[in-house]
Coordinates of C-alpha atoms in Angstrom, one line a residue:
M15 CA 88.2 98.4 86.8
G16 CA 87.0 101.4 85.1
I17 CA 87.9 100.4 81.6
T18 CA 85.1 99.7 79.2
K19 CA 84.9 96.3 77.5
E20 CA 84.6 97.6 74.1
S21 CA 88.2 99.2 74.5
S22 CA 89.7 95.4 74.5
N23 CA 88.5 95.2 70.9
R24 CA 90.1 98.4 69.5
K25 CA 92.7 97.8 66.8
S26 CA 96.5 98.3 67.9
T27 CA 96.8 101.4 65.7
K28 CA 94.5 103.4 68.0
L29 CA 97.0 102.6 70.8
E30 CA 98.5 106.1 70.6
N31 CA 95.3 107.8 71.5
S32 CA 94.3 105.4 74.6
I33 CA 95.2 102.9 76.6
P34 CA 92.8 99.8 76.0
T35 CA 92.3 97.1 78.3
T36 CA 94.5 94.5 76.3
A37 CA 97.3 96.9 76.8
I38 CA 97.3 96.9 80.4
T39 CA 96.1 93.6 81.5
R40 CA 99.3 92.0 79.9
S41 CA 102.7 93.9 79.8
L42 CA 102.4 97.4 78.6
T43 CA 103.9 98.0 75.4
R44 CA 106.2 100.8 75.1
Q45 CA 103.8 102.9 73.3
A46 CA 101.1 102.4 75.8
F47 CA 103.5 103.2 78.6
L48 CA 104.5 106.3 77.3
V49 CA 100.9 107.4 77.0
F50 CA 100.4 106.3 80.4
F51 CA 103.3 107.9 82.0
S52 CA 102.8 111.1 80.5
A53 CA 99.3 111.1 81.4
V54 CA 99.4 110.1 85.2
F55 CA 102.9 110.8 86.3
L56 CA 103.1 114.6 85.2
P57 CA 100.2 115.7 87.5
M58 CA 101.9 113.6 90.2
F59 CA 105.2 115.5 89.8
L60 CA 103.3 118.9 89.7
A61 CA 101.9 118.1 93.2
A62 CA 105.1 116.7 94.7
V63 CA 107.4 119.4 93.4
D64 CA 104.9 122.2 94.4
Q65 CA 105.2 121.0 98.1
T66 CA 108.8 122.0 98.2
I67 CA 110.1 124.0 95.4
L68 CA 109.5 127.2 97.3
A69 CA 111.8 126.1 100.2
T70 CA 115.0 127.7 98.9
A71 CA 113.0 130.6 97.3
T72 CA 111.4 131.3 100.8
P73 CA 114.1 134.0 101.6
S74 CA 113.7 135.9 98.5
I75 CA 109.9 135.9 98.8
V76 CA 110.2 137.3 102.4
G77 CA 112.5 139.8 101.2
D78 CA 110.1 141.3 98.6
L79 CA 106.8 140.5 100.4
G80 CA 107.9 140.8 104.0
Q81 CA 106.3 139.3 107.1
L82 CA 108.8 136.5 107.9
H83 CA 106.6 135.0 110.7
L84 CA 104.1 134.0 108.3
S85 CA 106.5 132.4 105.7
S86 CA 106.2 128.9 107.1
W87 CA 102.6 129.2 106.0
I88 CA 103.9 129.1 102.4
A89 CA 104.3 125.4 102.9
I90 CA 101.7 124.7 105.5
G91 CA 99.0 126.5 103.5
Y92 CA 99.6 124.0 100.6
L93 CA 100.0 121.0 102.6
L94 CA 97.0 121.8 104.7
A95 CA 94.6 122.4 101.9
T96 CA 96.0 119.1 100.4
V97 CA 95.1 117.4 103.4
A98 CA 91.5 118.7 103.4
S99 CA 90.9 118.1 99.9
V100 CA 92.3 114.3 99.4
P101 CA 89.3 112.4 100.8
V102 CA 86.9 114.7 98.9
Y103 CA 88.7 114.1 95.5
G104 CA 88.5 110.3 96.3
W105 CA 84.9 110.4 96.8
L106 CA 84.4 112.6 93.6
G107 CA 86.5 110.4 91.6
D108 CA 84.6 107.1 92.6
R109 CA 81.5 108.8 91.5
Y110 CA 82.2 110.9 88.4
G111 CA 85.3 109.1 87.0
R112 CA 89.1 109.7 88.3
R113 CA 90.2 111.1 85.1
N114 CA 87.5 113.8 84.8
I115 CA 88.0 115.0 88.3
L116 CA 91.9 115.1 87.8
I117 CA 91.3 117.4 85.1
C118 CA 89.3 119.7 87.3
A119 CA 92.1 119.5 89.9
L120 CA 94.4 120.6 87.3
I121 CA 92.3 123.9 86.7
V122 CA 92.3 124.6 90.4
F123 CA 96.0 124.1 90.6
C124 CA 96.6 126.6 87.7
L125 CA 94.4 129.0 89.3
G126 CA 96.4 129.1 92.6
S127 CA 99.8 129.1 90.7
I128 CA 98.5 132.5 88.9
I129 CA 97.4 133.9 92.1
G130 CA 100.8 133.0 93.6
A131 CA 102.6 134.6 90.8
M132 CA 100.7 137.9 90.9
A133 CA 101.0 138.2 94.9
Q134 CA 101.8 141.5 96.3
N135 CA 101.9 140.6 100.0
M136 CA 102.3 137.5 102.1
P137 CA 98.5 136.9 102.6
Q138 CA 98.0 136.9 98.9
M139 CA 100.7 134.4 98.4
I140 CA 99.3 132.1 101.2
I141 CA 95.9 132.2 99.6
G142 CA 97.4 131.3 96.2
R143 CA 99.3 128.4 97.9
V144 CA 96.0 127.2 99.4
I145 CA 94.3 127.2 96.1
Q146 CA 97.3 125.4 94.8
G147 CA 96.9 122.9 97.6
L148 CA 93.4 122.3 96.8
G149 CA 94.1 121.5 93.3
G150 CA 97.3 119.6 94.4
G151 CA 95.5 117.1 96.6
G152 CA 93.6 115.7 93.6
L153 CA 96.7 115.7 91.4
M154 CA 98.6 113.3 93.9
S155 CA 95.5 111.0 95.1
L156 CA 93.9 110.5 92.0
S157 CA 97.0 109.9 89.9
Q158 CA 97.9 107.1 92.5
A159 CA 94.1 105.7 92.2
L160 CA 94.5 105.7 88.3
I161 CA 97.5 103.7 88.5
A162 CA 95.8 101.3 90.8
E163 CA 92.8 101.3 88.5
L164 CA 94.6 100.8 85.2
I165 CA 97.7 98.5 86.3
P166 CA 97.1 95.0 87.3
P167 CA 98.6 93.7 90.6
R168 CA 101.5 91.6 89.1
E169 CA 102.9 94.8 87.6
R170 CA 102.0 97.3 90.1
A171 CA 105.2 96.8 92.3
K172 CA 107.2 98.1 89.5
Y173 CA 105.1 101.1 89.1
Q174 CA 105.3 101.7 92.9
G175 CA 109.0 102.0 92.3
Y176 CA 108.9 104.5 89.5
F177 CA 106.2 106.5 91.9
A178 CA 108.5 106.4 94.9
S179 CA 111.7 107.5 92.7
M180 CA 109.6 110.4 91.1
F181 CA 108.2 111.5 94.3
A182 CA 111.9 111.8 95.9
C183 CA 113.2 113.6 92.6
A184 CA 110.2 116.0 92.8
S185 CA 110.3 116.3 96.7
I186 CA 113.9 117.2 97.2
G187 CA 114.6 118.4 93.6
G188 CA 112.1 121.0 94.0
P189 CA 114.4 123.3 96.3
V190 CA 117.2 122.7 93.9
I191 CA 115.1 124.1 90.7
G192 CA 113.8 126.9 93.3
G193 CA 117.3 127.7 94.2
L194 CA 118.5 128.0 90.6
V195 CA 115.5 129.7 89.4
V196 CA 115.6 132.4 92.4
T197 CA 119.4 132.9 91.9
H198 CA 119.3 133.4 88.1
Y199 CA 115.7 134.8 87.6
S200 CA 112.8 135.6 89.9
W201 CA 110.7 133.5 92.3
H202 CA 107.5 134.4 90.1
W203 CA 108.6 131.9 87.5
L204 CA 108.3 129.1 89.9
F205 CA 104.4 129.8 89.6
W206 CA 104.2 130.6 86.1
A207 CA 106.1 127.5 84.9
N208 CA 103.2 125.3 86.3
I209 CA 100.7 126.6 83.7
P210 CA 102.1 125.0 80.3
L211 CA 103.1 121.8 82.4
A212 CA 99.6 121.6 83.5
L213 CA 98.2 122.1 80.0
V214 CA 100.4 119.2 78.7
A215 CA 99.1 116.9 81.5
G216 CA 95.6 117.9 81.0
W217 CA 96.0 117.1 77.1
R218 CA 97.7 113.6 78.0
L219 CA 94.8 112.8 80.3
F220 CA 92.2 112.7 77.6
S221 CA 94.1 109.6 76.4
L222 CA 93.0 107.6 79.2
T223 CA 89.7 106.2 79.8
S224 CA 88.3 106.1 83.2
K225 CA 84.9 105.0 84.2
P226 CA 82.7 106.3 87.1
N227 CA 81.3 104.0 89.9
L228 CA 77.7 104.3 89.8
E229 CA 77.2 102.3 92.8
H230 CA 79.1 105.1 95.0
R231 CA 76.6 107.7 93.6
N232 CA 73.9 106.5 96.0
K233 CA 75.8 106.3 99.2
P234 CA 75.0 109.0 101.9
I235 CA 77.6 111.9 102.0
D236 CA 79.0 112.7 105.4
W237 CA 78.8 116.3 105.4
T238 CA 79.7 116.8 109.0
G239 CA 83.0 114.9 108.6
L240 CA 83.7 116.6 105.4
L241 CA 83.1 120.1 107.3
I242 CA 84.8 119.5 110.5
F243 CA 87.7 117.7 109.6
P244 CA 89.6 120.5 107.5
I245 CA 88.5 123.0 110.3
L246 CA 90.2 120.7 113.0
C247 CA 93.1 120.6 111.0
T248 CA 93.4 124.3 110.5
L249 CA 92.8 125.2 114.1
F250 CA 95.5 122.6 115.2
L251 CA 98.2 123.8 112.9
Y252 CA 97.6 127.4 113.5
W253 CA 97.7 127.0 117.2
A254 CA 101.1 125.1 116.7
S255 CA 102.5 127.4 114.4
V256 CA 101.7 130.9 116.0
G257 CA 102.0 129.5 119.6
G258 CA 104.6 131.3 121.6
Q259 CA 104.6 134.1 119.1
N260 CA 101.0 135.7 118.6
F261 CA 100.1 134.4 122.2
E262 CA 102.0 132.7 125.2
W263 CA 101.5 128.7 125.5
L264 CA 100.0 129.1 128.8
S265 CA 97.5 132.0 128.0
L266 CA 93.7 132.4 127.7
S267 CA 94.0 132.6 124.1
S268 CA 96.0 129.2 123.9
A269 CA 93.4 127.7 126.2
Y270 CA 90.5 128.8 123.8
F271 CA 92.2 127.2 120.9
V272 CA 92.8 123.8 123.0
F273 CA 89.1 123.9 123.9
L274 CA 88.1 124.4 120.3
I275 CA 90.1 121.6 119.3
F276 CA 89.1 119.1 121.8
V277 CA 85.3 120.0 121.2
L278 CA 85.5 119.4 117.6
S279 CA 87.7 116.3 118.0
A280 CA 85.0 115.0 120.1
V281 CA 82.1 115.8 117.5
F282 CA 84.3 114.3 114.8
Y283 CA 84.9 111.2 116.8
R284 CA 81.2 110.8 117.6
N285 CA 80.2 111.3 113.9
Q286 CA 82.7 108.8 112.7
R287 CA 81.1 105.9 115.2
R288 CA 77.5 106.9 114.1
H289 CA 77.5 107.7 110.4
P290 CA 76.8 104.8 108.0
T291 CA 79.6 106.2 105.6
P292 CA 82.0 108.1 107.5
F293 CA 84.5 110.8 106.3
L294 CA 87.3 108.3 107.3
P295 CA 86.6 104.6 106.7
N296 CA 86.4 103.1 110.2
E297 CA 86.6 99.5 109.0
L298 CA 90.1 99.9 107.5
L299 CA 91.3 102.1 110.3
K300 CA 90.7 99.5 112.8
N301 CA 93.0 97.0 111.1
R302 CA 96.6 97.1 112.5
A303 CA 98.0 96.2 109.4
I304 CA 96.8 99.5 108.1
Y305 CA 96.9 102.1 110.8
I306 CA 100.3 101.4 112.1
P307 CA 101.6 101.8 108.6
L308 CA 99.8 105.0 108.1
T309 CA 101.0 106.2 111.5
T310 CA 104.5 105.4 110.4
S311 CA 104.0 107.1 107.0
M312 CA 102.7 110.2 108.9
L313 CA 105.7 110.4 111.3
F314 CA 108.0 109.9 108.5
A315 CA 106.6 112.6 106.4
A316 CA 106.7 115.0 109.3
C317 CA 110.4 114.5 109.6
M318 CA 111.1 114.4 105.7
F319 CA 109.2 117.6 104.9
A320 CA 110.5 119.4 108.0
L321 CA 114.1 118.9 106.8
I322 CA 113.3 119.7 103.3
F323 CA 111.7 123.1 104.0
F324 CA 114.1 124.1 107.0
L325 CA 117.3 122.9 105.7
P326 CA 117.8 125.4 103.0
I327 CA 117.0 128.4 105.3
Y328 CA 119.3 126.6 107.8
L329 CA 122.2 126.7 105.2
Q330 CA 121.4 130.2 104.0
L331 CA 120.8 132.0 107.2
G332 CA 123.0 129.8 109.5
L333 CA 125.8 129.0 107.2
K334 CA 125.4 131.7 104.8
T335 CA 125.1 130.0 101.6
N336 CA 123.3 131.6 98.7
A337 CA 119.8 130.0 97.5
A338 CA 121.3 128.0 94.5
T339 CA 123.9 126.2 96.9
S340 CA 121.5 125.4 99.4
G341 CA 119.4 123.9 96.9
L342 CA 122.2 121.9 95.2
L343 CA 123.2 120.5 98.8
L344 CA 119.7 118.9 98.9
L345 CA 120.9 116.6 96.0
P346 CA 122.3 114.1 98.4
L347 CA 119.1 114.0 100.2
T348 CA 117.5 113.2 96.8
A349 CA 120.1 110.3 96.0
G350 CA 119.7 108.9 99.4
Q351 CA 116.0 108.6 99.2
I352 CA 116.2 107.0 95.8
F353 CA 118.7 104.5 96.9
G354 CA 116.6 103.7 100.1
A355 CA 113.8 103.1 97.7
L356 CA 115.4 100.9 95.2
C357 CA 116.9 98.9 97.9
S358 CA 113.5 98.4 99.4
G359 CA 112.1 97.3 96.1
R360 CA 114.8 94.7 95.6
I361 CA 114.2 93.4 99.3
M362 CA 110.7 93.1 99.1
A363 CA 110.9 91.4 95.7
K364 CA 113.1 88.9 97.1
T365 CA 111.6 88.1 100.5
G366 CA 107.9 89.3 100.1
I367 CA 108.0 90.7 103.6
P368 CA 108.3 94.4 103.9
K369 CA 108.0 94.9 108.0
W370 CA 111.5 95.4 108.9
I371 CA 112.6 97.5 106.0
P372 CA 111.2 101.0 107.4
V373 CA 112.3 99.8 111.1
V374 CA 116.0 99.8 109.7
G375 CA 115.3 102.9 107.5
M376 CA 114.0 105.1 110.1
S377 CA 116.6 103.9 112.3
I378 CA 119.2 105.2 110.1
S379 CA 117.4 108.6 109.8
T380 CA 117.6 108.8 113.4
C381 CA 121.3 108.6 113.5
G382 CA 121.4 111.3 110.5
F383 CA 119.6 113.7 112.6
I384 CA 121.4 113.1 115.6
A385 CA 124.5 113.8 113.7
L386 CA 123.2 116.9 112.3
G387 CA 122.5 118.1 115.9
T388 CA 125.8 117.2 117.1
I389 CA 128.7 117.6 114.6
P390 CA 129.9 121.2 113.9
P391 CA 128.1 122.4 111.0
E392 CA 129.9 122.7 107.6
P393 CA 127.8 123.1 104.4
T394 CA 129.3 119.7 102.6
L395 CA 129.0 117.7 105.7
V396 CA 125.5 119.0 106.2
G397 CA 124.8 117.6 102.7
L398 CA 126.3 114.2 103.3
L399 CA 124.2 113.8 106.6
G400 CA 121.0 114.7 104.5
M401 CA 121.9 111.8 102.3
L402 CA 121.8 109.5 105.4
C403 CA 118.6 110.7 106.3
G404 CA 117.3 110.4 102.9
M405 CA 118.3 106.7 102.6
G406 CA 115.9 106.1 105.7
F407 CA 113.1 108.0 104.3
G408 CA 113.3 106.2 101.1
T409 CA 112.3 102.8 102.8
V410 CA 109.1 104.3 103.9
M411 CA 106.6 105.1 101.2
P412 CA 107.0 101.9 98.8
T413 CA 106.6 99.7 101.7
T414 CA 103.8 101.2 103.6
Q415 CA 101.9 101.8 100.1
L416 CA 102.0 98.2 99.2
V417 CA 101.3 96.7 102.6
I418 CA 97.9 98.9 103.0
Q419 CA 97.0 98.1 99.3
T420 CA 97.7 94.3 99.8
V421 CA 95.7 94.3 103.3
G422 CA 93.0 96.6 102.1
G423 CA 92.0 94.5 99.0
K424 CA 91.1 95.5 95.4
A425 CA 87.8 96.6 96.7
N426 CA 89.2 99.2 98.9
L427 CA 92.0 100.3 96.8
G428 CA 90.9 103.7 96.3
S429 CA 90.3 104.3 100.2
V430 CA 93.4 103.1 101.2
T431 CA 95.4 104.9 98.5
A432 CA 93.7 107.9 99.9
L433 CA 94.4 107.4 103.3
A434 CA 98.1 107.0 102.5
S435 CA 98.2 110.4 100.9
L436 CA 96.1 111.9 103.6
C437 CA 98.4 110.7 106.4
R438 CA 101.6 111.8 104.5
N439 CA 100.2 115.3 103.9
L440 CA 99.0 115.6 107.3
G441 CA 102.3 114.7 108.6
A442 CA 104.0 116.9 106.4
A443 CA 101.7 119.9 107.5
I444 CA 102.1 119.0 111.2
G445 CA 106.0 118.7 111.0
T446 CA 106.4 121.8 109.0
A447 CA 104.1 123.9 111.6
L448 CA 105.9 122.3 114.4
F449 CA 109.5 123.0 113.6
G450 CA 108.7 126.3 112.4
A451 CA 107.3 127.2 115.7
L452 CA 110.2 125.8 117.5
I453 CA 113.0 127.3 115.4
Y454 CA 111.6 130.6 115.4
T455 CA 110.8 130.3 119.3
L456 CA 114.2 129.4 119.9
L457 CA 116.0 132.3 117.9
P458 CA 116.8 135.2 120.3
G459 CA 115.0 138.5 119.9
F460 CA 112.7 137.2 117.2
D461 CA 109.3 138.5 116.7
H462 CA 106.7 139.7 113.6
N463 CA 108.8 142.8 113.1
T464 CA 112.1 141.0 112.5
S465 CA 113.3 141.0 108.9
I466 CA 115.1 138.5 106.9
E467 CA 118.1 140.5 106.6
V468 CA 118.5 140.9 110.3
L469 CA 118.9 137.1 110.4
R470 CA 121.3 137.1 107.4
N471 CA 123.5 139.8 108.8
G472 CA 123.5 138.7 112.4
P473 CA 125.8 136.3 114.3
Q474 CA 125.5 132.7 113.1
E475 CA 125.7 130.9 116.5
P476 CA 122.1 131.7 117.9
V477 CA 120.6 130.5 114.4
I478 CA 122.9 127.1 114.4
A479 CA 121.9 126.4 117.9
A480 CA 118.3 126.8 117.1
F481 CA 118.2 124.5 114.1
Q482 CA 120.5 121.8 115.9
T483 CA 118.1 121.7 118.7
S484 CA 115.4 121.1 116.1
F485 CA 117.4 118.4 114.6
Y486 CA 117.5 116.5 118.0
V487 CA 113.7 116.8 118.2
A488 CA 113.4 115.3 114.5
A489 CA 115.6 112.4 115.7
G490 CA 113.1 111.6 118.4
I491 CA 110.3 111.5 115.8
A492 CA 112.1 109.5 113.4
A493 CA 113.1 107.1 116.4
L494 CA 109.5 107.0 117.2
A495 CA 108.3 105.9 113.8
A496 CA 111.1 103.1 113.8
L497 CA 109.5 101.8 117.0
N498 CA 105.8 102.2 115.6
A499 CA 106.8 100.2 112.5
A500 CA 108.3 97.5 114.6
R501 CA 104.8 97.0 116.1
A502 CA 103.0 96.3 112.6
P503 CA 102.2 92.6 112.1
I504 CA 103.9 90.5 109.2
V505 CA 102.3 91.0 106.0
V506 CA 103.6 88.7 103.1
L507 CA 103.2 90.1 99.7
G508 CA 101.7 87.6 97.0
H509 CA 102.7 87.2 93.3
E510 CA 99.2 88.2 92.2

């Protein structure tokens, strides 16, 4: 799929320059694997690591740029732009070739990195992060689609394990890298470092062959859904993020946002039902074996990214650790997630039934969040409890991805992969916005003019109390994810 027939006749001496069909319809040779890995996994790594790399750097960025109340939008802006762009990249990739569009996404990502590195104030920083997110949505979704396009089903489970491990290392290793860079250098280098990596990724992408699907070019475009969906997400996340700060929850301004959200939701729903090729694929979303795992993935992402983004802030402001230490204390979370992903892969390979794996996993995460909200905090203990949460998180991504790809079938591989990325990113954006609003609302005396130094030098107890309350809320969301996963029908994974 997407590989020309002539490539099957190429000589093995050309393998280092491209991946022919014969190299991927059987077991990948070492040379072909290195070409494929360097071309596809590096863009995925860039997209995943930039979701979280600024978590430990946020206090330093706020110290330079000010406007602490906008700091959560450093993460939200990136995630929101990713949510809005994922379906667009899926549509473009099907029509014009995934490799070609992936290279375009790398260019957009680099442009956002340059703007972020040169930002002089918080609005400029957020603009840079939004542009980064517009590129990052293509890096993640198109890389996954290329894996599905180039790797046969029999070997895809192995690559899914690689992807889950890479995602865990990048997502949670990001704050570790960010903390070390900020401690010893400057947060600006977190943006500049993306440029040479993106150049290497673009160079390696030319080693791949991806053929556009001409059949998709004649399908009508859902311009209404394409326009309304990102606006709807933006309004909801802005309302959830600034409510209780810029305006009271029970106020005319809040009611105005709720009214707009309701109207746009109604228009979007009506358009989804009537358009022949709607923005979100209705037939797939009606399938319980698809929409239930997608919902579980969204709830899991809300918990995981809220923990990744706010745990370093909790450690620095509540427990008075430095940026490097707070980043290192996320390593147990990384280890736990990798362990959970590897165990999930082994269980799926042995039983072929992934249903109960995320149920058990998110139950473990629920216990971890309850402990974070209950046990008197100490930095090392917080890191160990993060590992418990990570073990549960690691069970969700590999299981849900394989289930929806199996149920959706080969013909819908691109659509279901885009839906999985969309739900994860949407859940991450919603979770970060809601937890940011909750924590900043619970901090006594916090307003737009509160500086980061006031919280650093102030008493620990109010900060700890605010974060521990948010951990209880996260426990409720994790429990809801476990209950939702238990509702999914049993899907048996085949050997082909």
